[in-house]
């Protein structure tokens, strides 16, 4: 099992309960869109999966490890198997676009000679071949998003999480990004994408998990006709 | 195709299932390989943690000042040690025989007898007699001329002896006192013991100051490391989420502090050396008046410990920063 949620609840320090009792599981090679209104807990659910938080209650399983009871020292190895495209990009301002993409490889202790061409290829692929030495401060929102995407994918993660990955790009590019995720999923990665873009979700016809007020209310493969009818 | 579009819609070769293992190609473009300001000299890569003030110029200056003080305390330690060694070896090699008597004749006769004893004593290398009249001459500023005509001013015999002569000091003392009650051997033992004790106290004090200053440097490094972590909280959080271990982050911080420590301590050492050189010049300019002042020689006994100081300070500050980072990060998820 790649991801397993059993009665997972999450409350922040101020007492606000953002997830109530969430249950689902994903095996290798599965794909899920995560939708729901703002404040429904999508980002919090992703944060639990990429180990930014631990659940307040319930049992969280990642790569067949019980995260709820895992030692702190066990977390980095699990995090290295996850590629995350953060909603706010989270690029390091003092590094170039190239260095930001290379970051997971440096952290994993991979030698520069081993990842240099991969990083370059990814940046070329996302259309930033001539911006490799650019500082994130000089990049547009869309360019930052593409750097963040390249960084999330460079280590060929087993699990890909993306939080509104098309939020800052035009529809055409958004669709291209989604098609890349689908292709990576076809190659074996498990993918979870949180998005508001229902048109994209409908167009791609992939299974959807829907959160409302911290509860998982629906987990189905959408019927495009039904989605169209519900707006 | 514009730069706002993907260059290729197909899956990048890097991510394909049949992709070759990582590490296909060398020869990076010059733009990537070019040395850029801020890149770490040991790897050609930009440090992952930004300087963010904590390890910037102010920290370098603080370390430089602290290191200058540490270097001066080390120099004091070496100076006291060398001066003490010089003084005590001078005292250990010399002894004085004092010959008192009721009359000039008795003093003169006992002086001759004492000289005979010393000349036949093994290990005595040099004898210098100050007769009663010569001793009176030395006292002239206080007693006036010809004091020996109305006072029995004692005669003095200054002697230098090899260390072996000290082993039979009791026998020599007995032979001299056999000449007369007024013949007394002074081996300067009391002075010697006092000097050794005083110099050891001085050395202990100087070394304690050195340790305290190093401790201050470690404390400052700990504060700076904590401030650096707080200033870079977002970066540290991201590094964790991308899979960095606490040790990885601590290594990054430690590397920065080693560099800042070496730079600051090197500056401090240079400053201290300039100050010591000027002080040494000043002491030498006193000439004969400075005979009793210890003179700083810029030899290996001084240079070696001082050259080690920047290394010691940078290691101490880096380790302090490392432990602070590890302790602070342990409190996170």
Coordinates of C-alpha atoms in Angstrom, one line a residue:
Chain A
X1 CA 0.0 0.0 0.0
X2 CA 1.3 3.4 -1.0
X3 CA -1.1 5.5 1.1
X4 CA -3.5 4.4 3.7
X5 CA -5.8 6.6 5.9
X6 CA -7.7 4.9 8.7
X7 CA -10.0 7.2 10.6
X8 CA -7.5 10.0 10.3
X9 CA -8.3 13.2 12.1
X10 CA -6.2 16.4 12.2
X11 CA -6.6 19.3 14.5
X12 CA -4.2 22.3 14.6
X13 CA -2.9 23.8 17.8
X14 CA -5.6 26.4 17.8
X15 CA -8.1 23.6 18.2
X16 CA -9.5 23.9 14.6
X17 CA -10.3 20.4 13.3
X18 CA -9.6 20.3 9.6
X19 CA -9.9 16.6 9.0
X20 CA -12.5 14.5 10.9
X21 CA -12.4 10.8 10.1
X22 CA -10.9 10.2 6.7
X23 CA -10.6 6.7 5.2
X24 CA -9.1 5.7 1.9
X25 CA -6.2 3.8 0.5
X26 CA -4.1 3.9 -2.7
X27 CA -2.0 1.2 -4.1
X28 CA 0.9 1.6 -6.5
X29 CA 0.1 3.2 -9.8
X30 CA -3.3 4.7 -8.7
X31 CA -4.4 8.2 -9.6
X32 CA -6.7 10.5 -7.6
X33 CA -7.9 14.0 -8.0
X34 CA -8.7 15.6 -4.7
X35 CA -11.4 18.3 -4.9
X36 CA -13.5 20.2 -2.6
X37 CA -14.3 23.8 -1.7
X38 CA -11.7 26.1 -0.2
X39 CA -11.1 25.3 3.4
X40 CA -12.4 21.7 3.0
X41 CA -9.0 20.3 4.1
X42 CA -7.4 19.4 0.8
X43 CA -4.0 21.0 1.6
X44 CA -4.1 19.6 5.1
X45 CA -4.7 16.1 3.8
X46 CA -1.7 16.5 1.4
X47 CA 0.4 17.8 4.3
X48 CA -0.3 14.6 6.2
X49 CA 0.8 12.6 3.2
X50 CA 4.0 14.5 2.6
X51 CA 4.7 14.3 6.4
X52 CA 4.6 18.0 7.2
X53 CA 2.2 17.0 10.1
X54 CA 1.3 13.9 11.9
X55 CA -2.4 13.0 12.4
X56 CA -4.0 13.9 15.6
X57 CA -5.7 10.5 15.6
X58 CA -6.1 7.4 13.3
X59 CA -3.5 5.4 11.5
X60 CA -1.6 6.7 8.5
X61 CA 0.3 4.3 6.4
X62 CA 2.9 5.3 3.8
X63 CA 4.8 2.8 1.7
X64 CA 3.6 0.1 4.1
X65 CA 5.0 2.0 7.1
X66 CA 2.9 3.1 10.0
X67 CA 3.7 6.8 10.0
X68 CA 1.7 7.4 13.2
X69 CA 4.3 5.5 15.2
X70 CA 7.3 6.0 13.0
X71 CA 10.4 7.5 14.6
X72 CA 11.4 10.9 13.5
X73 CA 14.6 9.6 11.9
X74 CA 12.5 7.3 9.7
X75 CA 10.7 10.2 8.0
X76 CA 13.4 11.5 5.6
X77 CA 13.7 8.2 3.7
X78 CA 9.9 8.2 3.2
X79 CA 9.9 11.9 2.2
X80 CA 12.5 11.2 -0.5
X81 CA 10.1 8.8 -2.2
X82 CA 7.5 11.6 -2.5
X83 CA 7.6 14.5 -5.0
X84 CA 5.5 17.5 -4.0
X85 CA 4.4 20.4 -6.1
X86 CA 3.5 23.0 -3.4
X87 CA 0.7 25.4 -4.0
X88 CA 3.0 28.3 -3.1
X89 CA 5.9 26.7 -5.1
X90 CA 8.4 27.1 -2.1
X91 CA 11.4 27.7 -4.3
X92 CA 14.6 28.8 -2.5
X93 CA 15.2 32.4 -3.4
X94 CA 19.0 32.2 -3.1
X95 CA 19.3 29.3 -5.5
X96 CA 18.9 29.4 -9.3
X97 CA 16.2 27.6 -11.1
X98 CA 18.7 24.8 -11.9
X99 CA 19.8 24.5 -8.3
X100 CA 16.2 24.4 -7.0
X101 CA 15.4 21.5 -9.3
X102 CA 18.6 19.8 -8.3
X103 CA 17.9 20.2 -4.6
X104 CA 16.3 16.8 -3.9
X105 CA 19.3 15.1 -5.6
X106 CA 21.8 17.1 -3.5
X107 CA 19.9 16.2 -0.4
X108 CA 19.9 12.5 -1.4
X109 CA 23.7 12.7 -1.7
X110 CA 23.7 12.1 -5.5
X111 CA 26.8 13.5 -7.2
X112 CA 26.4 16.5 -9.5
X113 CA 27.7 14.5 -12.5
X114 CA 24.9 12.0 -12.0
X115 CA 22.0 14.5 -12.1
X116 CA 23.2 17.4 -14.1
X117 CA 21.8 16.2 -17.5
X118 CA 18.5 15.1 -15.9
X119 CA 18.0 18.5 -14.4
X120 CA 18.8 20.2 -17.6
X121 CA 16.5 17.9 -19.6
X122 CA 13.6 18.6 -17.2
X123 CA 14.1 22.3 -17.3
X124 CA 14.2 22.2 -21.1
X125 CA 11.1 20.1 -21.1
X126 CA 9.2 22.6 -19.0
X127 CA 10.4 25.4 -21.4
X128 CA 12.9 27.0 -19.0
X129 CA 16.1 25.8 -20.8
X130 CA 17.3 29.4 -21.1
X131 CA 16.3 30.4 -17.5
X132 CA 18.4 27.8 -15.7
X133 CA 20.6 30.4 -14.0
X134 CA 17.6 32.7 -13.2
X135 CA 16.8 33.5 -9.6
X136 CA 13.2 32.6 -8.6
X137 CA 12.6 36.3 -7.9
X138 CA 12.9 37.0 -11.6
X139 CA 10.5 34.3 -12.7
X140 CA 6.8 34.7 -13.3
X141 CA 4.2 32.7 -11.4
X142 CA 3.9 30.2 -14.2
X143 CA 7.6 29.8 -14.5
X144 CA 8.0 29.2 -10.8
X145 CA 5.3 26.6 -10.9
X146 CA 7.2 24.8 -13.7
X147 CA 10.4 24.9 -11.7
X148 CA 8.5 23.5 -8.7
X149 CA 7.1 20.8 -11.0
X150 CA 10.6 19.8 -12.3
X151 CA 11.9 19.7 -8.7
X152 CA 9.1 17.4 -7.6
X153 CA 9.8 15.0 -10.5
X154 CA 13.6 15.0 -10.7
X155 CA 14.0 12.2 -8.2
X156 CA 11.5 10.0 -10.0
X157 CA 9.3 9.7 -6.9
X158 CA 7.0 6.7 -6.2
X159 CA 4.3 9.1 -5.0
X160 CA 3.5 12.5 -6.6
X161 CA 1.5 15.1 -4.8
X162 CA 0.4 18.3 -6.4
X163 CA -1.5 21.1 -4.8
X164 CA -3.2 23.2 -7.4
X165 CA -0.5 22.6 -9.9
X166 CA -2.3 24.4 -12.7
X167 CA -3.3 27.4 -10.6
X168 CA -0.8 29.8 -12.2
X169 CA -0.7 28.6 -15.7
X170 CA -3.0 29.1 -18.7
X171 CA -5.5 26.3 -19.6
X172 CA -3.4 24.9 -22.4
X173 CA -0.4 24.5 -20.2
X174 CA -2.5 23.2 -17.3
X175 CA -3.7 20.4 -19.5
X176 CA -0.1 19.6 -20.6
X177 CA 0.9 19.4 -17.0
X178 CA -2.0 17.1 -16.2
X179 CA -1.1 14.9 -19.1
X180 CA 2.4 14.6 -17.8
X181 CA 1.0 13.5 -14.4
X182 CA -1.1 10.9 -16.2
X183 CA 1.9 9.7 -18.1
X184 CA 4.0 9.4 -14.9
X185 CA 1.1 7.5 -13.3
X186 CA 1.1 5.2 -16.3
X187 CA 4.8 4.6 -15.7
X188 CA 4.0 3.5 -12.1
X189 CA 3.9 6.5 -9.9
X190 CA 0.9 7.0 -7.6
X191 CA -0.5 10.5 -8.1
X192 CA -2.7 12.7 -6.0
X193 CA -3.6 16.1 -7.4
X194 CA -5.6 18.7 -5.4
X195 CA -7.4 21.0 -7.7
X196 CA -10.3 23.4 -8.1
X197 CA -10.3 23.0 -11.8
X198 CA -13.3 20.8 -12.3
X199 CA -13.2 21.2 -16.0
X200 CA -9.8 19.6 -16.1
X201 CA -11.0 16.8 -13.8
X202 CA -14.0 16.1 -16.0
X203 CA -11.9 16.2 -19.1
X204 CA -9.4 13.7 -17.9
X205 CA -11.9 11.3 -16.4
X206 CA -9.8 10.1 -13.5
X207 CA -11.1 9.0 -10.1
X208 CA -11.9 11.8 -7.7
X209 CA -11.9 12.1 -3.9
X210 CA -14.1 15.0 -2.7
X211 CA -13.6 16.6 0.7
X212 CA -16.2 18.7 2.5
X213 CA -15.6 20.2 5.9
X214 CA -12.9 17.8 6.7
X215 CA -14.8 14.7 5.6
X216 CA -14.3 12.6 2.6
X217 CA -17.8 12.6 1.1
X218 CA -17.2 11.0 -2.3
X219 CA -14.5 8.8 -3.8
X220 CA -15.6 7.9 -7.3
X221 CA -14.6 8.0 -10.9
X222 CA -16.7 10.8 -12.2
X223 CA -19.2 10.5 -14.9
X224 CA -18.5 13.5 -17.1
X225 CA -22.2 13.9 -18.0
X226 CA -23.1 14.0 -14.3
X227 CA -20.4 16.5 -13.5
X228 CA -21.5 18.6 -16.4
X229 CA -25.0 18.6 -15.0
X230 CA -23.9 19.5 -11.4
X231 CA -21.8 22.3 -12.7
Chain B
X1 CA 7.4 27.9 -29.5
X2 CA 7.5 30.4 -26.7
X3 CA 9.2 30.0 -23.4
X4 CA 5.8 30.0 -21.7
X5 CA 5.0 26.7 -23.3
X6 CA 6.5 23.3 -22.7
X7 CA 9.2 22.6 -25.2
X8 CA 8.0 19.1 -25.8
X9 CA 4.7 17.6 -24.8
X10 CA 6.1 14.1 -24.6
X11 CA 7.4 12.7 -21.3
X12 CA 10.9 13.8 -20.6
X13 CA 13.5 11.1 -21.3
X14 CA 14.6 11.5 -17.6
X15 CA 11.2 10.3 -16.4
X16 CA 10.6 7.5 -18.8
X17 CA 10.4 3.9 -17.6
X18 CA 13.2 2.9 -19.9
X19 CA 15.4 5.9 -18.9
X20 CA 19.0 5.2 -18.5
X21 CA 20.3 5.2 -14.9
X22 CA 21.1 8.6 -13.5
X23 CA 24.4 10.0 -14.5
X24 CA 24.4 9.9 -18.2
X25 CA 26.4 12.9 -19.2
X26 CA 29.3 15.1 -18.1
X27 CA 30.1 18.4 -19.8
X28 CA 27.7 20.9 -18.3
X29 CA 27.1 24.2 -20.0
X30 CA 29.5 26.9 -19.0
X31 CA 26.6 28.9 -17.6
X32 CA 26.0 26.2 -15.0
X33 CA 29.6 25.5 -14.2
X34 CA 30.7 29.1 -14.0
X35 CA 31.8 30.1 -10.5
X36 CA 29.3 32.5 -9.1
X37 CA 29.5 34.7 -6.1
X38 CA 28.4 32.8 -3.0
X39 CA 29.2 29.4 -4.3
X40 CA 31.0 27.1 -1.8
X41 CA 34.6 26.7 -2.8
X42 CA 34.7 23.0 -1.8
X43 CA 32.0 21.9 -4.2
X44 CA 31.4 24.7 -6.7
X45 CA 27.8 24.7 -5.5
X46 CA 25.8 27.4 -3.8
X47 CA 25.3 26.7 -0.1
X48 CA 21.8 25.3 0.5
X49 CA 21.2 27.5 3.5
X50 CA 21.3 31.3 2.9
X51 CA 23.6 33.4 5.1
X52 CA 20.6 35.3 6.4
X53 CA 22.7 37.5 8.7
X54 CA 23.5 34.9 11.3
X55 CA 26.7 33.9 9.6
X56 CA 27.4 37.1 7.7
X57 CA 29.8 40.0 8.3
X58 CA 28.7 40.9 11.8
X59 CA 29.4 37.4 13.0
X60 CA 32.8 37.4 11.3
X61 CA 33.6 40.7 13.1
X62 CA 32.5 39.3 16.5
X63 CA 34.5 36.1 15.9
X64 CA 37.5 38.3 14.9
X65 CA 37.4 40.4 18.1
X66 CA 36.9 37.3 20.3
X67 CA 39.8 35.5 18.5
X68 CA 42.1 38.5 19.0
X69 CA 41.4 38.4 22.7
X70 CA 41.9 34.6 22.7
X71 CA 45.2 35.0 20.9
X72 CA 46.4 37.7 23.3
X73 CA 45.6 35.4 26.3
X74 CA 47.5 32.6 24.6
X75 CA 50.4 34.9 24.0
X76 CA 50.3 35.9 27.7
X77 CA 50.4 32.2 28.6
X78 CA 53.5 31.6 26.4
X79 CA 55.1 34.9 27.6
X80 CA 54.7 34.0 31.3
X81 CA 56.0 30.5 30.7
X82 CA 59.1 31.7 28.8
X83 CA 59.8 34.5 31.3
X84 CA 59.4 32.2 34.2
X85 CA 61.7 29.6 32.7
X86 CA 64.3 32.3 32.1
X87 CA 64.1 33.8 35.6
X88 CA 64.0 30.4 37.4
X89 CA 66.9 29.0 35.4
X90 CA 69.0 32.2 36.2
X91 CA 68.1 31.8 39.9
X92 CA 68.8 28.0 39.8
X93 CA 72.2 28.5 38.3
X94 CA 73.4 31.2 40.7
X95 CA 74.1 31.2 44.5
X96 CA 75.5 33.7 46.9
X97 CA 77.7 33.2 49.9
X98 CA 77.5 36.0 52.5
X99 CA 80.5 36.5 54.9
X100 CA 79.8 38.5 58.0
X101 CA 82.3 39.1 60.7
X102 CA 83.2 41.4 63.6
X103 CA 86.2 42.9 61.8
X104 CA 87.5 43.5 58.3
X105 CA 90.3 41.0 59.0
X106 CA 87.9 38.2 60.0
X107 CA 85.7 38.9 57.0
X108 CA 88.8 38.8 54.6
X109 CA 90.1 35.6 56.2
X110 CA 86.7 33.9 56.0
X111 CA 86.3 35.1 52.4
X112 CA 89.6 33.4 51.4
X113 CA 88.6 30.2 53.2
X114 CA 85.2 30.2 51.5
X115 CA 86.8 30.8 48.1
X116 CA 89.0 27.8 48.7
X117 CA 86.0 25.6 49.6
X118 CA 84.1 26.7 46.5
X119 CA 87.1 26.2 44.2
X120 CA 87.3 22.6 45.4
X121 CA 83.6 22.0 45.0
X122 CA 82.6 20.0 42.0
X123 CA 80.1 21.7 39.7
X124 CA 81.0 25.3 40.7
X125 CA 81.7 27.0 37.4
X126 CA 82.3 30.6 38.2
X127 CA 83.2 32.6 41.3
X128 CA 83.1 36.4 41.7
X129 CA 84.1 38.0 45.0
X130 CA 82.8 41.3 46.3
X131 CA 85.0 42.2 49.2
X132 CA 83.8 44.2 52.2
X133 CA 85.1 47.5 50.6
X134 CA 83.5 46.6 47.2
X135 CA 80.2 45.8 49.0
X136 CA 80.4 49.1 50.9
X137 CA 80.9 50.9 47.5
X138 CA 77.6 49.4 46.4
X139 CA 75.9 50.8 49.5
X140 CA 77.5 54.3 49.0
X141 CA 74.3 55.9 47.8
X142 CA 72.6 55.1 51.1
X143 CA 75.4 55.0 53.7
X144 CA 77.8 57.5 52.2
X145 CA 81.5 57.1 51.4
X146 CA 83.8 54.7 53.4
X147 CA 81.1 53.0 55.2
X148 CA 83.4 50.0 55.7
X149 CA 85.6 52.2 58.0
X150 CA 83.0 52.2 60.7
X151 CA 80.8 49.2 59.7
X152 CA 81.5 45.6 59.2
X153 CA 79.9 45.4 55.7
X154 CA 79.7 41.7 54.8
X155 CA 81.6 40.4 51.8
X156 CA 79.7 38.5 49.0
X157 CA 80.8 35.7 46.8
X158 CA 78.6 35.2 43.7
X159 CA 78.9 31.8 42.2
X160 CA 77.4 30.0 39.2
X161 CA 77.0 26.3 39.5
X162 CA 75.9 23.4 37.4
X163 CA 72.7 21.6 38.4
X164 CA 74.8 18.7 39.8
X165 CA 76.3 21.1 42.4
X166 CA 72.7 21.5 43.8
X167 CA 72.5 17.8 44.6
X168 CA 75.3 18.2 47.2
X169 CA 74.0 21.5 48.5
X170 CA 73.8 20.3 52.1
X171 CA 77.4 19.2 52.2
X172 CA 78.6 22.5 50.7
X173 CA 76.5 24.4 53.3
X174 CA 78.1 22.4 56.1
X175 CA 81.6 23.0 54.8
X176 CA 81.0 26.7 54.5
X177 CA 79.4 27.1 57.9
X178 CA 82.4 25.2 59.3
X179 CA 84.5 28.2 58.4
X180 CA 82.6 30.5 60.7
X181 CA 79.1 31.3 62.0
X182 CA 79.0 34.3 59.6
X183 CA 79.5 32.3 56.5
X184 CA 76.0 31.7 55.0
X185 CA 75.1 30.1 51.7
X186 CA 72.0 31.5 50.0
X187 CA 70.8 29.2 47.2
X188 CA 67.8 31.5 46.2
X189 CA 65.5 28.6 46.8
X190 CA 62.8 30.7 48.4
X191 CA 62.7 33.1 45.4
X192 CA 62.7 30.3 43.0
X193 CA 59.7 28.6 44.6
X194 CA 57.8 31.9 44.8
X195 CA 58.5 32.7 41.2
X196 CA 57.4 29.2 40.0
X197 CA 54.3 29.5 42.0
X198 CA 53.5 33.0 40.7
X199 CA 54.2 32.0 37.1
X200 CA 52.0 28.9 37.4
X201 CA 49.2 31.1 38.8
X202 CA 49.7 33.5 35.9
X203 CA 49.6 30.7 33.3
X204 CA 46.5 29.2 34.9
X205 CA 44.9 32.6 34.8
X206 CA 45.8 33.2 31.1
X207 CA 44.6 29.7 30.1
X208 CA 41.3 30.2 32.0
X209 CA 40.8 33.5 30.2
X210 CA 41.5 31.7 26.9
X211 CA 38.9 29.0 27.8
X212 CA 36.3 31.6 28.8
X213 CA 36.8 33.5 25.6
X214 CA 36.4 30.3 23.6
X215 CA 33.3 29.5 25.6
X216 CA 32.0 33.0 24.8
X217 CA 32.6 32.2 21.1
X218 CA 30.7 29.0 21.4
X219 CA 27.8 30.7 23.1
X220 CA 27.6 33.4 20.4
X221 CA 27.8 30.7 17.7
X222 CA 24.9 28.8 19.4
X223 CA 22.8 32.0 19.5
X224 CA 23.7 32.8 15.9
X225 CA 22.8 29.3 14.8
X226 CA 19.5 29.5 16.5
X227 CA 18.8 32.9 15.0
X228 CA 19.9 31.5 11.6
X229 CA 17.4 28.6 11.9
X230 CA 14.6 31.0 12.9
X231 CA 15.5 33.4 10.0
X232 CA 15.6 30.4 7.6
X233 CA 12.6 28.5 9.0
X234 CA 10.9 28.2 5.6
X235 CA 14.1 26.9 4.0
X236 CA 14.7 24.4 6.8
X237 CA 11.1 23.3 6.6
X238 CA 11.4 22.8 2.8
X239 CA 14.6 20.9 3.2
X240 CA 13.0 18.5 5.6
X241 CA 10.0 18.0 3.3
X242 CA 12.3 17.2 0.4
X243 CA 14.0 14.5 2.5
X244 CA 16.8 16.2 4.3
X245 CA 17.9 14.7 7.6
X246 CA 18.7 16.8 10.6
X247 CA 22.3 15.8 10.2
X248 CA 22.3 17.1 6.6
X249 CA 21.0 20.5 7.8
X250 CA 23.4 20.5 10.7
X251 CA 26.3 19.8 8.3
X252 CA 25.3 22.7 6.1
X253 CA 25.2 25.0 9.2
X254 CA 28.5 23.6 10.5
X255 CA 30.2 24.1 7.1
X256 CA 29.2 27.8 7.2
X257 CA 30.4 28.2 10.7
X258 CA 33.8 26.6 9.9
X259 CA 34.3 29.1 7.2
X260 CA 33.1 32.1 9.2
X261 CA 35.2 30.8 12.2
X262 CA 38.3 30.5 10.0
X263 CA 37.8 33.9 8.4
X264 CA 37.0 35.7 11.7
X265 CA 39.7 33.9 13.7
X266 CA 42.3 34.5 11.0
X267 CA 41.5 38.2 11.1
X268 CA 41.6 38.2 14.9
X269 CA 45.0 36.4 14.9
X270 CA 46.4 39.0 12.5
X271 CA 45.1 41.8 14.7
X272 CA 46.6 40.2 17.8
X273 CA 50.0 39.6 16.1
X274 CA 50.1 43.3 15.1
X275 CA 49.3 44.3 18.7
X276 CA 51.9 41.9 20.1
X277 CA 54.5 43.1 17.6
X278 CA 53.9 46.8 18.6
X279 CA 54.0 45.9 22.3
X280 CA 57.3 44.0 21.7
X281 CA 58.8 46.9 19.9
X282 CA 57.7 49.2 22.7
X283 CA 59.2 46.9 25.4
X284 CA 62.5 46.6 23.5
X285 CA 62.7 50.4 23.2
X286 CA 63.0 50.6 27.1
X287 CA 66.5 49.1 26.7
X288 CA 68.2 48.2 30.0
X289 CA 65.2 49.4 32.0
X290 CA 63.3 46.5 30.5
X291 CA 65.7 43.9 31.7
X292 CA 63.2 42.4 34.2
X293 CA 60.3 42.7 31.7
X294 CA 59.6 39.6 29.7
X295 CA 60.4 40.0 26.1
X296 CA 58.2 38.4 23.5
X297 CA 60.2 36.4 20.9
X298 CA 58.3 35.6 17.7
X299 CA 59.6 32.0 17.6
X300 CA 57.8 28.7 17.2
X301 CA 56.9 28.5 20.9
X302 CA 54.6 31.5 20.3
X303 CA 53.7 31.0 16.7
X304 CA 52.7 27.4 16.9
X305 CA 49.9 27.7 19.6
X306 CA 48.7 31.0 18.1
X307 CA 48.5 29.4 14.6
X308 CA 46.4 26.7 16.0
X309 CA 44.0 29.2 17.6
X310 CA 41.9 30.0 14.5
X311 CA 41.5 26.2 13.9
X312 CA 40.4 25.7 17.5
X313 CA 38.0 28.6 17.5
X314 CA 36.4 27.6 14.2
X315 CA 36.0 24.0 15.3
X316 CA 34.6 25.1 18.7
X317 CA 32.1 27.5 17.1
X318 CA 31.1 25.0 14.3
X319 CA 30.5 22.2 16.8
X320 CA 28.5 24.5 19.0
X321 CA 26.4 25.6 16.1
X322 CA 25.9 21.9 15.0
X323 CA 24.7 20.8 18.4
X324 CA 22.4 23.7 18.7
X325 CA 20.9 23.0 15.3
X326 CA 20.4 19.3 16.1
X327 CA 18.9 20.1 19.5
X328 CA 16.6 22.7 18.0
X329 CA 15.5 20.5 15.0
X330 CA 14.7 17.6 17.4
X331 CA 11.8 19.7 18.7
X332 CA 10.1 19.7 15.3
X333 CA 7.8 16.9 13.9

